[in-house]
Short mmCIF file of C-alpha atoms in Angstrom, two decimals:
data_model
loop_
_atom_site.label_atom_id
_atom_site.label_comp_id
_atom_site.label_asym_id
_atom_site.label_seq_id
_atom_site.Cartn_x
_atom_site.Cartn_y
_atom_site.Cartn_z
CA UNK A 720 126.06 127.35 34.72
CA UNK A 721 128.65 125.15 33.10
CA UNK A 722 131.47 126.34 31.08
CA UNK A 723 130.94 123.73 28.35
CA UNK A 724 128.15 122.49 25.90
CA UNK A 725 127.10 119.13 25.11
CA UNK A 726 127.26 117.68 21.58
CA UNK A 727 126.22 114.67 19.59
CA UNK A 728 128.13 113.54 16.31
CA UNK A 729 128.27 110.85 13.87
CA UNK A 730 131.19 108.57 14.63
CA UNK A 731 131.32 105.52 12.45
CA UNK A 732 128.06 103.66 12.59
CA UNK A 733 126.72 105.28 15.67
CA UNK A 734 126.32 108.89 17.23
CA UNK A 735 128.73 109.92 20.09
CA UNK A 736 127.90 112.32 22.79
CA UNK A 737 130.54 114.48 24.53
CA UNK A 738 131.17 117.56 26.39
CA UNK A 739 133.27 120.31 24.84
CA UNK A 740 134.58 123.71 26.20
CA UNK A 741 137.32 126.17 25.66
CA UNK A 742 137.26 125.88 21.90
CA UNK A 743 139.91 128.15 20.57
CA UNK A 744 142.53 127.42 23.22
CA UNK A 745 145.56 125.83 21.78
CA UNK A 746 145.92 122.52 23.45
CA UNK A 747 143.16 119.93 23.41
CA UNK A 748 142.75 117.58 26.26
CA UNK A 749 140.37 114.63 25.89
CA UNK A 750 138.88 113.06 28.93
CA UNK A 751 137.81 109.64 29.32
CA UNK A 752 135.79 108.25 31.90
CA UNK A 753 135.81 104.76 33.84
CA UNK A 754 133.53 101.90 33.91
CA UNK A 755 131.76 102.22 37.26
CA UNK A 756 128.10 101.87 37.16
CA UNK A 757 126.29 104.85 35.79
CA UNK A 758 129.50 106.40 34.58
CA UNK A 759 129.70 108.95 31.96
CA UNK A 760 131.51 112.07 30.86
CA UNK A 761 129.67 114.64 33.05
CA UNK A 762 129.63 112.58 36.17
CA UNK A 763 133.30 111.90 36.04
CA UNK A 764 134.44 115.27 34.70
CA UNK A 765 132.06 118.19 35.05
CA UNK A 766 133.98 120.06 37.72
CA UNK A 767 137.20 119.71 36.06
CA UNK A 768 135.89 120.66 32.62
CA UNK A 769 134.49 123.93 34.09
CA UNK A 770 137.77 124.75 35.39
CA UNK A 771 140.12 123.67 32.78
CA UNK A 772 138.18 125.06 29.99
CA UNK A 773 139.64 128.49 30.95
CA UNK A 774 142.96 127.48 29.44
CA UNK A 775 142.37 124.33 27.54
CA UNK A 776 140.23 122.96 24.75
CA UNK A 777 138.50 120.19 26.69
CA UNK A 778 136.43 117.39 25.30
CA UNK A 779 134.94 114.48 27.48
CA UNK A 780 133.45 111.71 25.50
CA UNK A 781 130.61 109.18 26.61
CA UNK A 782 132.50 106.35 25.53
CA UNK A 783 130.49 103.65 23.54
CA UNK A 784 128.87 101.43 25.90
CA UNK A 785 128.14 104.11 28.40
CA UNK A 786 126.17 107.54 28.74
CA UNK A 787 124.23 109.00 26.06
CA UNK A 788 126.37 107.65 23.14
CA UNK A 789 124.32 105.41 20.91
CA UNK A 790 125.14 101.67 21.01
CA UNK A 791 126.37 99.85 17.80
CA UNK A 792 124.34 97.20 16.20
CA UNK A 793 126.56 94.60 17.31
CA UNK A 794 127.29 94.55 21.09
CA UNK A 795 128.38 91.03 21.49
CA UNK A 796 131.87 92.17 21.86
CA UNK A 797 134.88 91.22 23.93
CA UNK A 798 136.56 93.69 26.37
CA UNK A 799 139.21 94.06 23.79
CA UNK A 800 136.88 94.78 21.01
CA UNK A 801 134.98 97.32 22.99
CA UNK A 802 138.37 98.94 23.73
CA UNK A 803 139.21 99.27 20.02
CA UNK A 804 135.79 100.53 19.36
CA UNK A 805 136.33 103.32 21.85
CA UNK A 806 139.78 104.09 20.42
CA UNK A 807 138.32 104.41 17.02
CA UNK A 808 135.60 106.77 18.53
CA UNK A 809 138.04 109.10 20.06
CA UNK A 810 139.69 109.37 16.64
CA UNK A 811 136.40 110.02 14.95
CA UNK A 812 135.63 112.82 17.32
CA UNK A 813 139.05 114.28 16.80
CA UNK A 814 138.65 114.11 12.90
CA UNK A 815 135.19 115.69 13.04
CA UNK A 816 136.67 118.58 15.21
CA UNK A 817 139.72 118.79 12.86
CA UNK A 818 142.05 118.10 15.88
CA UNK A 819 145.41 116.68 14.35
CA UNK A 820 146.81 116.12 17.92
CA UNK A 821 145.36 115.83 21.44
CA UNK A 822 146.48 114.79 24.83
CA UNK A 823 144.62 112.11 27.03
CA UNK A 824 143.39 112.07 30.52
CA UNK A 825 141.84 108.69 31.32
CA UNK A 826 140.36 107.49 34.66
CA UNK A 827 140.18 103.65 35.47
CA UNK A 828 139.07 101.88 32.34
CA UNK A 829 139.83 105.35 30.54
CA UNK A 830 143.32 104.89 31.30
CA UNK A 831 143.33 101.42 29.58
CA UNK A 832 141.61 102.84 26.52
CA UNK A 833 144.34 105.76 26.50
CA UNK A 834 147.03 103.08 26.48
CA UNK A 835 145.41 101.32 23.73
CA UNK A 836 145.09 104.42 21.83
CA UNK A 837 148.63 105.00 22.00
CA UNK A 838 149.26 101.48 20.67
CA UNK A 839 146.73 102.02 17.79
CA UNK A 840 147.91 105.44 16.36
CA UNK A 841 150.80 107.01 18.58
CA UNK A 842 151.14 109.81 16.05
CA UNK A 843 147.88 111.49 17.19
CA UNK A 844 148.63 111.88 20.82
CA UNK A 845 150.99 114.27 22.75
CA UNK A 846 150.98 113.76 26.49
CA UNK A 847 149.01 111.31 28.55
CA UNK A 848 147.51 111.41 32.01
CA UNK A 849 146.42 108.05 33.71
CA UNK A 850 144.38 108.27 36.72
CA UNK A 851 143.79 105.31 38.91
CA UNK A 852 144.26 103.48 35.70
CA UNK A 853 144.21 99.68 34.95
CA UNK A 854 146.63 98.04 32.54
CA UNK A 855 149.06 96.79 35.04
CA UNK A 856 147.51 93.49 35.77
CA UNK A 857 147.11 92.15 39.32
CA UNK A 858 148.59 89.12 41.05
CA UNK A 859 145.62 88.38 43.01
CA UNK A 860 142.95 89.00 40.40
CA UNK A 861 140.03 91.54 40.57
CA UNK A 862 139.47 93.08 43.92
CA UNK A 863 136.16 92.27 45.96
CA UNK A 864 135.07 95.82 45.03
CA UNK A 865 135.54 95.13 41.27
CA UNK A 866 133.64 91.78 41.68
CA UNK A 867 130.73 93.61 43.44
CA UNK A 868 130.67 96.26 40.82
CA UNK A 869 130.58 93.88 37.94
CA UNK A 870 127.72 91.88 39.52
CA UNK A 871 125.75 94.77 40.79
CA UNK A 872 122.59 93.53 39.02
CA UNK A 873 122.17 90.69 41.24
CA UNK A 874 121.10 93.13 43.85
CA UNK A 875 120.14 96.38 42.01
CA UNK A 876 118.72 98.37 45.05
CA UNK A 877 119.41 102.07 45.68
CA UNK A 878 120.96 101.11 49.00
CA UNK A 879 123.27 98.68 47.34
CA UNK A 880 124.28 101.22 44.85
CA UNK A 881 124.82 103.89 47.39
CA UNK A 882 127.18 101.57 49.21
CA UNK A 883 129.08 100.92 46.03
CA UNK A 884 129.47 104.46 45.17
CA UNK A 885 130.95 105.22 48.60
CA UNK A 886 133.49 102.47 48.20
CA UNK A 887 135.02 104.32 45.28
CA UNK A 888 136.32 107.00 47.68
CA UNK A 889 138.62 106.83 50.78
CA UNK A 890 136.21 109.11 52.71
CA UNK A 891 132.97 110.05 51.30
CA UNK A 892 132.48 113.03 53.63
CA UNK A 893 134.74 115.06 51.12
CA UNK A 894 131.54 115.05 48.77
CA UNK A 895 128.93 114.96 51.41
CA UNK A 896 126.88 117.60 49.86
CA UNK A 897 127.13 116.29 46.52
CA UNK A 898 127.04 112.45 47.42
CA UNK A 899 123.13 112.07 47.03
CA UNK A 900 123.14 113.97 43.65
CA UNK A 901 125.95 111.55 42.36
CA UNK A 902 124.23 108.43 43.72
CA UNK A 903 120.65 109.43 42.16
CA UNK A 904 122.10 110.50 38.75
CA UNK A 905 124.30 107.34 38.26
CA UNK A 906 121.48 105.25 39.47
CA UNK A 907 119.15 106.41 37.11
CA UNK A 908 121.78 105.99 34.22
CA UNK A 909 122.40 102.38 35.30
CA UNK A 910 118.90 101.46 35.47
CA UNK A 911 118.01 102.35 31.81
CA UNK A 912 116.77 99.19 30.26
CA UNK A 913 119.34 99.14 27.53
CA UNK A 914 122.12 99.58 30.30
CA UNK A 915 120.81 97.11 32.42
CA UNK A 916 120.93 94.50 29.59
CA UNK A 917 124.46 95.52 28.38
CA UNK A 918 126.52 96.34 31.47
CA UNK A 919 127.24 92.97 32.75
CA UNK A 920 128.47 91.81 29.45
CA UNK A 921 130.97 94.58 29.12
CA UNK A 922 133.22 92.70 31.83
CA UNK A 923 132.64 89.32 30.69
CA UNK A 924 136.22 89.02 29.35
CA UNK A 925 137.88 91.85 31.15
CA UNK A 926 140.33 90.10 33.63
CA UNK A 927 141.98 88.21 30.67
CA UNK A 928 142.24 91.33 28.36
CA UNK A 929 143.07 94.31 30.74
CA UNK A 930 146.69 93.97 31.16
CA UNK A 931 148.81 95.96 28.82
CA UNK A 932 151.86 93.94 27.64
CA UNK A 933 155.17 95.17 28.75
CA UNK A 934 156.47 95.05 25.33
CA UNK A 935 153.89 97.42 24.42
CA UNK A 936 154.23 99.68 27.21
CA UNK A 937 158.21 100.19 26.69
CA UNK A 938 157.54 101.50 22.99
CA UNK A 939 155.27 104.48 24.35
CA UNK A 940 157.46 107.53 23.95
CA UNK A 941 155.00 110.13 25.06
CA UNK A 942 155.39 111.72 28.42
CA UNK A 943 152.93 109.99 30.82
CA UNK A 944 151.82 111.14 34.20
CA UNK A 945 150.49 108.38 36.42
CA UNK A 946 148.22 109.55 39.33
CA UNK A 947 146.77 107.19 41.97
CA UNK A 948 145.00 107.15 45.14
CA UNK A 949 147.01 105.34 47.84
CA UNK A 950 143.88 103.68 49.34
CA UNK A 951 142.28 102.95 45.84
CA UNK A 952 140.49 99.49 46.32
CA UNK A 953 139.02 99.30 42.85
CA UNK A 954 142.26 99.42 40.95
CA UNK A 955 145.06 99.11 43.75
CA UNK A 956 148.09 101.29 43.33
CA UNK A 957 150.18 98.22 42.20
CA UNK A 958 148.58 98.70 38.82
CA UNK A 959 150.24 102.14 38.30
CA UNK A 960 153.38 100.80 39.78
CA UNK A 961 153.52 97.78 37.17
CA UNK A 962 152.76 100.41 34.29
CA UNK A 963 155.42 102.90 35.55
CA UNK A 964 158.06 99.94 35.55
CA UNK A 965 157.90 99.52 31.82
CA UNK A 966 157.03 103.13 30.47
CA UNK A 967 160.26 105.03 29.41
CA UNK A 968 159.21 108.41 30.05
CA UNK A 969 156.80 108.45 33.02
CA UNK A 970 156.32 109.55 36.67
CA UNK A 971 154.03 108.42 39.24
CA UNK A 972 152.30 110.65 41.97
CA UNK A 973 150.55 108.81 44.88
CA UNK A 974 148.11 110.65 47.06
CA UNK A 975 147.38 109.40 50.52
CA UNK A 976 143.98 109.44 52.02
CA UNK A 977 142.50 109.00 48.60
CA UNK A 978 140.54 106.24 46.75
CA UNK A 979 139.66 105.85 43.07
CA UNK A 980 138.24 109.31 42.35
CA UNK A 981 141.25 111.61 42.43
CA UNK A 982 139.62 114.15 40.57
CA UNK A 983 136.80 114.34 43.03
CA UNK A 984 138.45 113.53 46.39
CA UNK A 985 141.60 115.52 45.72
CA UNK A 986 140.24 118.15 43.22
CA UNK A 987 142.68 120.95 43.89
CA UNK A 988 145.55 118.95 43.79
CA UNK A 989 144.34 117.19 40.60
CA UNK A 990 144.05 120.55 38.80
CA UNK A 991 147.50 121.57 39.98
CA UNK A 992 149.05 118.26 38.65
CA UNK A 993 147.39 118.76 35.28
CA UNK A 994 148.42 122.41 34.92
CA UNK A 995 152.06 121.49 36.01
CA UNK A 996 152.32 118.60 33.70
CA UNK A 997 150.97 120.70 30.56
CA UNK A 998 152.96 123.90 31.54
CA UNK A 999 155.30 124.12 28.36
CA UNK A 1000 157.43 126.70 30.25
CA UNK A 1001 158.86 123.93 32.35
CA UNK A 1002 161.17 121.36 31.15
CA UNK A 1003 160.26 117.78 31.81
#
């Protein structure tokens, strides 16, 4: 039994699907998933939501282009335009729930969206956690794992998908009992006809539009916690190091023997870091 409920509300010209728990708790945390095949709010965050809803108001959104959120009429968008649509979607969900300010927790692409949200309207956001986040660019271009991910539909078999999912983690045995469920659930999501048609186009311009300009980063005043798996092969740790260099109020935690899914591979440590970061009794 989960400690959260799922909802669907009107955001602009489409309906957005999200998970919500802990309503009534003072601080709102908005969780943003990544762009891996089959990604949505629950596949990324369900265990975290169940735990943190005991002390925070938690919302995890299926960002437009993913999960159960409806697609807009026009899907012929650049990566940058998709990102702006997701930022506006977050603000619409906040407005619907009468949330004046919230903190963001973004994984991978969700981290890029979080940084863009701060650039779009910094007055609406308090603290930010970036986990395995892009935005820092890369000297050698996309990793081989990212290339395989974006080209998944060239060979969309269940075995190819299973291999891809294991590559997200340093050691998949940490989720051995749940691995097949993760694979099956996300494979069903990615094989939906509308997703199969849309997914490759989501990344068409990504390498050119993913990096956040240093001039923008140094203007972000909010406290930022960067968390990165040391062995992350999808978004190498150098991305967080590059972002850290320009953020004026940030710290970075690197976790050894951990890949791209910190919240799954190092669940207990992730929860501990979140609690510490949002503990108002400690000076930061």
